[in-house]
Amino acid sequence: LLMWSFRIAPSGDVHLTIPELNIPQLRKHAPEACVVIVTDDIQHRRFHVEANLSAESSARLADRELDTYLAADTVFFAAREDREEVEILMRRRRQASMAAGVSGLLVSPMPLLLTLPYSGGRAFAARGLLSSSAGRRLPVRPRGPPLLLFLGSSTRSNKLALSWLVDEVMPRIREALPDQNLSVAGSRKLASEMTDELGNVLPDIPIDVLGFVEDLDELLSRAAVLLLPTFVDSGVVTQVVAGIRGRVPIVTTSLGRRGIWHTSDALPAECQMPGTPPLLLRDTPSSFAQAVLDLLNDERAYQGTQGCLQAFGVARDVEQEQVLAVEAMQRHCSERRAAHSRVQGTGYK
């Protein structure tokens, strides 16, 4: 099982990844091996933001990423949208090769692409992230000043999101609630760096820097609303998963739903309307701020959002989806090994 990762050199070049380095050696020395890649993002798109790559560098990285996926037997994606997009890119690459006169016998077989949904890790799953939520009581809305919470580590994408909240959203919220502040947890470094970068804004927007929090469950139990905008068109926003697990109403941008929720999920009709719970999707500062204010000012809307989060937890059995994906991978690997044994010595193209 090969995990995907990019590393940026001081020169700005992107190092070879673990799969790029090791798949050729596996094919040479253990041609019967089944190679599986697990990726939580479309990596070139993530690094276009995180490393601020140029369009040209990002395009080269996209070709390398697709080549690496094509060299594997199975690729797991955390988000269904990522899997579907890569499948389209692979088919286009294959069609282009055939159109260029490359024999079908020389075109690499398509790997099996599967969705392996993110479940928050072993500890989250053990405590009932999604599938075991039936029968759980909804958390009580905290009393006192509402805790508006942003979760994130010190990445460029999180800095962009937090900057947008501070610059564009919080001033609108504070027009209606002058004493309202924003709490930031997950990385003390993120908030301290943002303090330096937004020094002329922060005096007007109080931010409580919580840094790393050992007990996320306890923090989520006190949170009134999670403010989680995202502007990266790739992967899964893990903070959204944590919020769903904690039954905390979440306001995010449209990209925040990637890999999380689809209209095919068995949810009540009131939770299926565009822009409604379980995730409140708002892409402009004014609509984002208004969604937060509506939750804070309307108890019925707040409880309705929590109810949709509960319904989502019952409707989507993430652990079962994971089991089915792994079983499909095992069957595919068995078939590939059997095919290899029938043509011993030919290896993989």
mmCIF file of N, CA, C and O in Angstrom, residues 213-266:
data_model
loop_
_atom_site.group_PDB
_atom_site.id
_atom_site.type_symbol
_atom_site.label_atom_id
_atom_site.label_comp_id
_atom_site.label_asym_id
_atom_site.label_seq_id
_atom_site.Cartn_x
_atom_site.Cartn_y
_atom_site.Cartn_z
ATOM 1 N N VAL A 213 -5.988 21.759 20.497
ATOM 2 C CA VAL A 213 -6.927 21.374 21.546
ATOM 3 C C VAL A 213 -6.895 19.861 21.696
ATOM 4 O O VAL A 213 -7.154 19.132 20.729
ATOM 5 N N GLU A 214 -6.566 19.401 22.873
ATOM 6 C CA GLU A 214 -6.440 17.967 23.116
ATOM 7 C C GLU A 214 -7.782 17.254 23.007
ATOM 8 O O GLU A 214 -7.888 16.179 22.430
ATOM 9 N N ASP A 215 -8.823 17.861 23.559
ATOM 10 C CA ASP A 215 -10.145 17.232 23.588
ATOM 11 C C ASP A 215 -11.068 17.960 22.615
ATOM 12 O O ASP A 215 -11.751 18.922 22.982
ATOM 13 N N LEU A 216 -11.069 17.515 21.380
ATOM 14 C CA LEU A 216 -11.893 18.163 20.364
ATOM 15 C C LEU A 216 -13.374 17.975 20.652
ATOM 16 O O LEU A 216 -14.186 18.870 20.382
ATOM 17 N N ASP A 217 -13.742 16.821 21.199
ATOM 18 C CA ASP A 217 -15.148 16.585 21.520
ATOM 19 C C ASP A 217 -15.675 17.647 22.475
ATOM 20 O O ASP A 217 -16.776 18.171 22.307
ATOM 21 N N GLU A 218 -14.886 17.967 23.494
ATOM 22 C CA GLU A 218 -15.323 18.940 24.484
ATOM 23 C C GLU A 218 -15.480 20.317 23.848
ATOM 24 O O GLU A 218 -16.438 21.041 24.123
ATOM 25 N N LEU A 219 -14.530 20.676 22.977
ATOM 26 C CA LEU A 219 -14.610 21.971 22.308
ATOM 27 C C LEU A 219 -15.841 22.034 21.414
ATOM 28 O O LEU A 219 -16.574 23.034 21.413
ATOM 29 N N LEU A 220 -16.095 20.978 20.658
ATOM 30 C CA LEU A 220 -17.256 20.964 19.763
ATOM 31 C C LEU A 220 -18.561 21.019 20.556
ATOM 32 O O LEU A 220 -19.557 21.572 20.074
ATOM 33 N N SER A 221 -18.574 20.456 21.755
ATOM 34 C CA SER A 221 -19.785 20.492 22.567
ATOM 35 C C SER A 221 -20.125 21.912 23.002
ATOM 36 O O SER A 221 -21.274 22.212 23.336
ATOM 37 N N ARG A 222 -19.128 22.802 22.994
ATOM 38 C CA ARG A 222 -19.355 24.194 23.383
ATOM 39 C C ARG A 222 -19.568 25.105 22.171
ATOM 40 O O ARG A 222 -19.970 26.253 22.329
ATOM 41 N N ALA A 223 -19.261 24.615 20.984
ATOM 42 C CA ALA A 223 -19.347 25.450 19.786
ATOM 43 C C ALA A 223 -20.797 25.637 19.364
ATOM 44 O O ALA A 223 -21.595 24.699 19.371
ATOM 45 N N ALA A 224 -21.142 26.866 18.992
ATOM 46 C CA ALA A 224 -22.484 27.135 18.478
ATOM 47 C C ALA A 224 -22.542 26.880 16.976
ATOM 48 O O ALA A 224 -23.467 26.238 16.473
ATOM 49 N N VAL A 225 -21.540 27.382 16.241
ATOM 50 C CA VAL A 225 -21.502 27.228 14.788
ATOM 51 C C VAL A 225 -20.051 27.061 14.365
ATOM 52 O O VAL A 225 -19.156 27.737 14.888
ATOM 53 N N LEU A 226 -19.817 26.165 13.402
ATOM 54 C CA LEU A 226 -18.501 26.041 12.775
ATOM 55 C C LEU A 226 -18.496 26.868 11.499
ATOM 56 O O LEU A 226 -19.363 26.703 10.641
ATOM 57 N N LEU A 227 -17.516 27.757 11.367
ATOM 58 C CA LEU A 227 -17.334 28.567 10.170
ATOM 59 C C LEU A 227 -16.160 27.983 9.399
ATOM 60 O O LEU A 227 -15.001 28.136 9.798
ATOM 61 N N LEU A 228 -16.458 27.275 8.298
ATOM 62 C CA LEU A 228 -15.425 26.506 7.614
ATOM 63 C C LEU A 228 -15.435 26.753 6.102
ATOM 64 O O LEU A 228 -15.694 25.839 5.309
ATOM 65 N N PRO A 229 -15.139 27.953 5.661
ATOM 66 C CA PRO A 229 -15.041 28.170 4.208
ATOM 67 C C PRO A 229 -13.830 27.439 3.642
ATOM 68 O O PRO A 229 -12.819 27.273 4.322
ATOM 69 N N THR A 230 -13.950 26.981 2.415
ATOM 70 C CA THR A 230 -12.801 26.368 1.743
ATOM 71 C C THR A 230 -12.801 26.787 0.284
ATOM 72 O O THR A 230 -13.868 26.958 -0.323
ATOM 73 N N PHE A 231 -11.600 26.946 -0.259
ATOM 74 C CA PHE A 231 -11.460 27.412 -1.638
ATOM 75 C C PHE A 231 -10.562 26.483 -2.453
ATOM 76 O O PHE A 231 -10.048 26.873 -3.490
ATOM 77 N N VAL A 232 -10.365 25.247 -1.974
ATOM 78 C CA VAL A 232 -9.558 24.251 -2.674
ATOM 79 C C VAL A 232 -10.499 23.214 -3.270
ATOM 80 O O VAL A 232 -11.231 22.547 -2.533
ATOM 81 N N ASP A 233 -10.469 23.070 -4.584
ATOM 82 C CA ASP A 233 -11.385 22.185 -5.304
ATOM 83 C C ASP A 233 -10.812 20.774 -5.353
ATOM 84 O O ASP A 233 -10.527 20.238 -6.423
ATOM 85 N N SER A 234 -10.647 20.164 -4.174
ATOM 86 C CA SER A 234 -10.036 18.841 -4.116
ATOM 87 C C SER A 234 -10.202 18.262 -2.720
ATOM 88 O O SER A 234 -10.203 18.991 -1.723
ATOM 89 N N GLY A 235 -10.319 16.934 -2.649
ATOM 90 C CA GLY A 235 -10.278 16.255 -1.372
ATOM 91 C C GLY A 235 -11.498 16.483 -0.499
ATOM 92 O O GLY A 235 -12.576 16.875 -0.953
ATOM 93 N N VAL A 236 -11.313 16.199 0.795
ATOM 94 C CA VAL A 236 -12.373 16.297 1.794
ATOM 95 C C VAL A 236 -11.929 17.265 2.879
ATOM 96 O O VAL A 236 -10.778 17.222 3.319
ATOM 97 N N VAL A 237 -12.830 18.145 3.307
ATOM 98 C CA VAL A 237 -12.522 19.039 4.419
ATOM 99 C C VAL A 237 -12.747 18.247 5.708
ATOM 100 O O VAL A 237 -13.888 18.026 6.125
ATOM 101 N N THR A 238 -11.654 17.814 6.319
ATOM 102 C CA THR A 238 -11.770 16.941 7.494
ATOM 103 C C THR A 238 -12.442 17.646 8.656
ATOM 104 O O THR A 238 -13.079 17.007 9.495
ATOM 105 N N GLN A 239 -12.319 18.985 8.717
ATOM 106 C CA GLN A 239 -12.989 19.716 9.791
ATOM 107 C C GLN A 239 -14.507 19.607 9.672
ATOM 108 O O GLN A 239 -15.223 19.610 10.679
ATOM 109 N N VAL A 240 -15.001 19.505 8.435
ATOM 110 C CA VAL A 240 -16.439 19.325 8.237
ATOM 111 C C VAL A 240 -16.874 17.974 8.795
ATOM 112 O O VAL A 240 -17.922 17.857 9.444
ATOM 113 N N VAL A 241 -16.061 16.950 8.569
ATOM 114 C CA VAL A 241 -16.368 15.630 9.123
ATOM 115 C C VAL A 241 -16.433 15.696 10.643
ATOM 116 O O VAL A 241 -17.332 15.124 11.275
ATOM 117 N N ALA A 242 -15.472 16.395 11.252
ATOM 118 C CA ALA A 242 -15.478 16.537 12.712
ATOM 119 C C ALA A 242 -16.733 17.254 13.184
ATOM 120 O O ALA A 242 -17.332 16.883 14.203
ATOM 121 N N GLY A 243 -17.162 18.285 12.449
ATOM 122 C CA GLY A 243 -18.365 19.005 12.831
ATOM 123 C C GLY A 243 -19.613 18.150 12.728
ATOM 124 O O GLY A 243 -20.507 18.215 13.577
ATOM 125 N N ILE A 244 -19.697 17.329 11.684
ATOM 126 C CA ILE A 244 -20.842 16.424 11.542
ATOM 127 C C ILE A 244 -20.876 15.456 12.711
ATOM 128 O O ILE A 244 -21.929 15.187 13.289
ATOM 129 N N ARG A 245 -19.712 14.938 13.062
ATOM 130 C CA ARG A 245 -19.649 14.000 14.182
ATOM 131 C C ARG A 245 -20.109 14.662 15.476
ATOM 132 O O ARG A 245 -20.781 14.051 16.299
ATOM 133 N N GLY A 246 -19.752 15.931 15.651
ATOM 134 C CA GLY A 246 -20.138 16.638 16.858
ATOM 135 C C GLY A 246 -21.519 17.252 16.794
ATOM 136 O O GLY A 246 -21.958 17.875 17.763
ATOM 137 N N ARG A 247 -22.235 17.075 15.648
ATOM 138 C CA ARG A 247 -23.567 17.639 15.451
ATOM 139 C C ARG A 247 -23.571 19.151 15.640
ATOM 140 O O ARG A 247 -24.497 19.723 16.204
ATOM 141 N N VAL A 248 -22.506 19.811 15.163
ATOM 142 C CA VAL A 248 -22.418 21.260 15.252
ATOM 143 C C VAL A 248 -22.838 21.844 13.906
ATOM 144 O O VAL A 248 -22.281 21.462 12.871
ATOM 145 N N PRO A 249 -23.796 22.758 13.866
ATOM 146 C CA PRO A 249 -24.170 23.376 12.594
ATOM 147 C C PRO A 249 -22.954 23.968 11.885
ATOM 148 O O PRO A 249 -22.112 24.619 12.512
ATOM 149 N N ILE A 250 -22.868 23.726 10.588
ATOM 150 C CA ILE A 250 -21.692 24.095 9.802
ATOM 151 C C ILE A 250 -22.113 25.022 8.670
ATOM 152 O O ILE A 250 -23.010 24.697 7.887
ATOM 153 N N VAL A 251 -21.442 26.168 8.580
ATOM 154 C CA VAL A 251 -21.575 27.031 7.419
ATOM 155 C C VAL A 251 -20.267 26.950 6.649
ATOM 156 O O VAL A 251 -19.184 27.178 7.205
ATOM 157 N N THR A 252 -20.342 26.582 5.388
ATOM 158 C CA THR A 252 -19.155 26.413 4.564
ATOM 159 C C THR A 252 -19.455 26.925 3.158
ATOM 160 O O THR A 252 -20.572 27.360 2.870
ATOM 161 N N THR A 253 -18.468 26.896 2.302
ATOM 162 C CA THR A 253 -18.668 27.240 0.898
ATOM 163 C C THR A 253 -19.035 25.977 0.124
ATOM 164 O O THR A 253 -18.974 24.868 0.661
ATOM 165 N N SER A 254 -19.409 26.126 -1.138
ATOM 166 C CA SER A 254 -19.884 24.977 -1.913
ATOM 167 C C SER A 254 -18.867 23.848 -1.958
ATOM 168 O O SER A 254 -19.232 22.660 -1.961
ATOM 169 N N LEU A 255 -17.574 24.192 -2.001
ATOM 170 C CA LEU A 255 -16.547 23.164 -2.074
ATOM 171 C C LEU A 255 -16.442 22.372 -0.777
ATOM 172 O O LEU A 255 -15.820 21.304 -0.750
ATOM 173 N N GLY A 256 -17.040 22.864 0.307
ATOM 174 C CA GLY A 256 -16.967 22.163 1.580
ATOM 175 C C GLY A 256 -17.748 20.868 1.615
ATOM 176 O O GLY A 256 -17.578 20.066 2.540
ATOM 177 N N ARG A 257 -18.598 20.636 0.623
ATOM 178 C CA ARG A 257 -19.389 19.405 0.618
ATOM 179 C C ARG A 257 -18.697 18.261 -0.122
ATOM 180 O O ARG A 257 -19.198 17.126 -0.134
ATOM 181 N N ARG A 258 -17.540 18.529 -0.756
ATOM 182 C CA ARG A 258 -16.873 17.482 -1.537
ATOM 183 C C ARG A 258 -16.578 16.265 -0.661
ATOM 184 O O ARG A 258 -15.974 16.357 0.392
ATOM 185 N N GLY A 259 -17.008 15.120 -1.133
ATOM 186 C CA GLY A 259 -16.735 13.874 -0.426
ATOM 187 C C GLY A 259 -17.566 13.659 0.814
ATOM 188 O O GLY A 259 -17.369 12.667 1.520
ATOM 189 N N ILE A 260 -18.508 14.557 1.090
ATOM 190 C CA ILE A 260 -19.260 14.477 2.337
ATOM 191 C C ILE A 260 -20.701 14.047 2.113
ATOM 192 O O ILE A 260 -21.179 13.081 2.685
ATOM 193 N N TRP A 261 -21.391 14.755 1.251
ATOM 194 C CA TRP A 261 -22.837 14.593 1.171
ATOM 195 C C TRP A 261 -23.279 14.731 -0.275
ATOM 196 O O TRP A 261 -22.831 15.604 -0.993
ATOM 197 N N HIS A 262 -24.191 13.852 -0.673
ATOM 198 C CA HIS A 262 -24.740 13.895 -2.023
ATOM 199 C C HIS A 262 -26.255 13.765 -1.946
ATOM 200 O O HIS A 262 -26.793 13.189 -1.000
ATOM 201 N N THR A 263 -26.945 14.289 -2.934
ATOM 202 C CA THR A 263 -28.400 14.270 -2.904
ATOM 203 C C THR A 263 -28.953 12.848 -2.947
ATOM 204 O O THR A 263 -30.134 12.644 -2.672
ATOM 205 N N SER A 264 -28.107 11.871 -3.277
ATOM 206 C CA SER A 264 -28.584 10.489 -3.286
ATOM 207 C C SER A 264 -28.673 9.912 -1.881
ATOM 208 O O SER A 264 -29.261 8.850 -1.683
ATOM 209 N N ASP A 265 -28.064 10.592 -0.891
ATOM 210 C CA ASP A 265 -28.153 10.098 0.473
ATOM 211 C C ASP A 265 -29.606 10.152 0.947
ATOM 212 O O ASP A 265 -30.360 11.068 0.621
ATOM 213 N N ALA A 266 -29.968 9.139 1.741
ATOM 214 C CA ALA A 266 -31.359 9.011 2.184
ATOM 215 C C ALA A 266 -31.654 9.975 3.322
ATOM 216 O O ALA A 266 -31.636 9.615 4.498
#
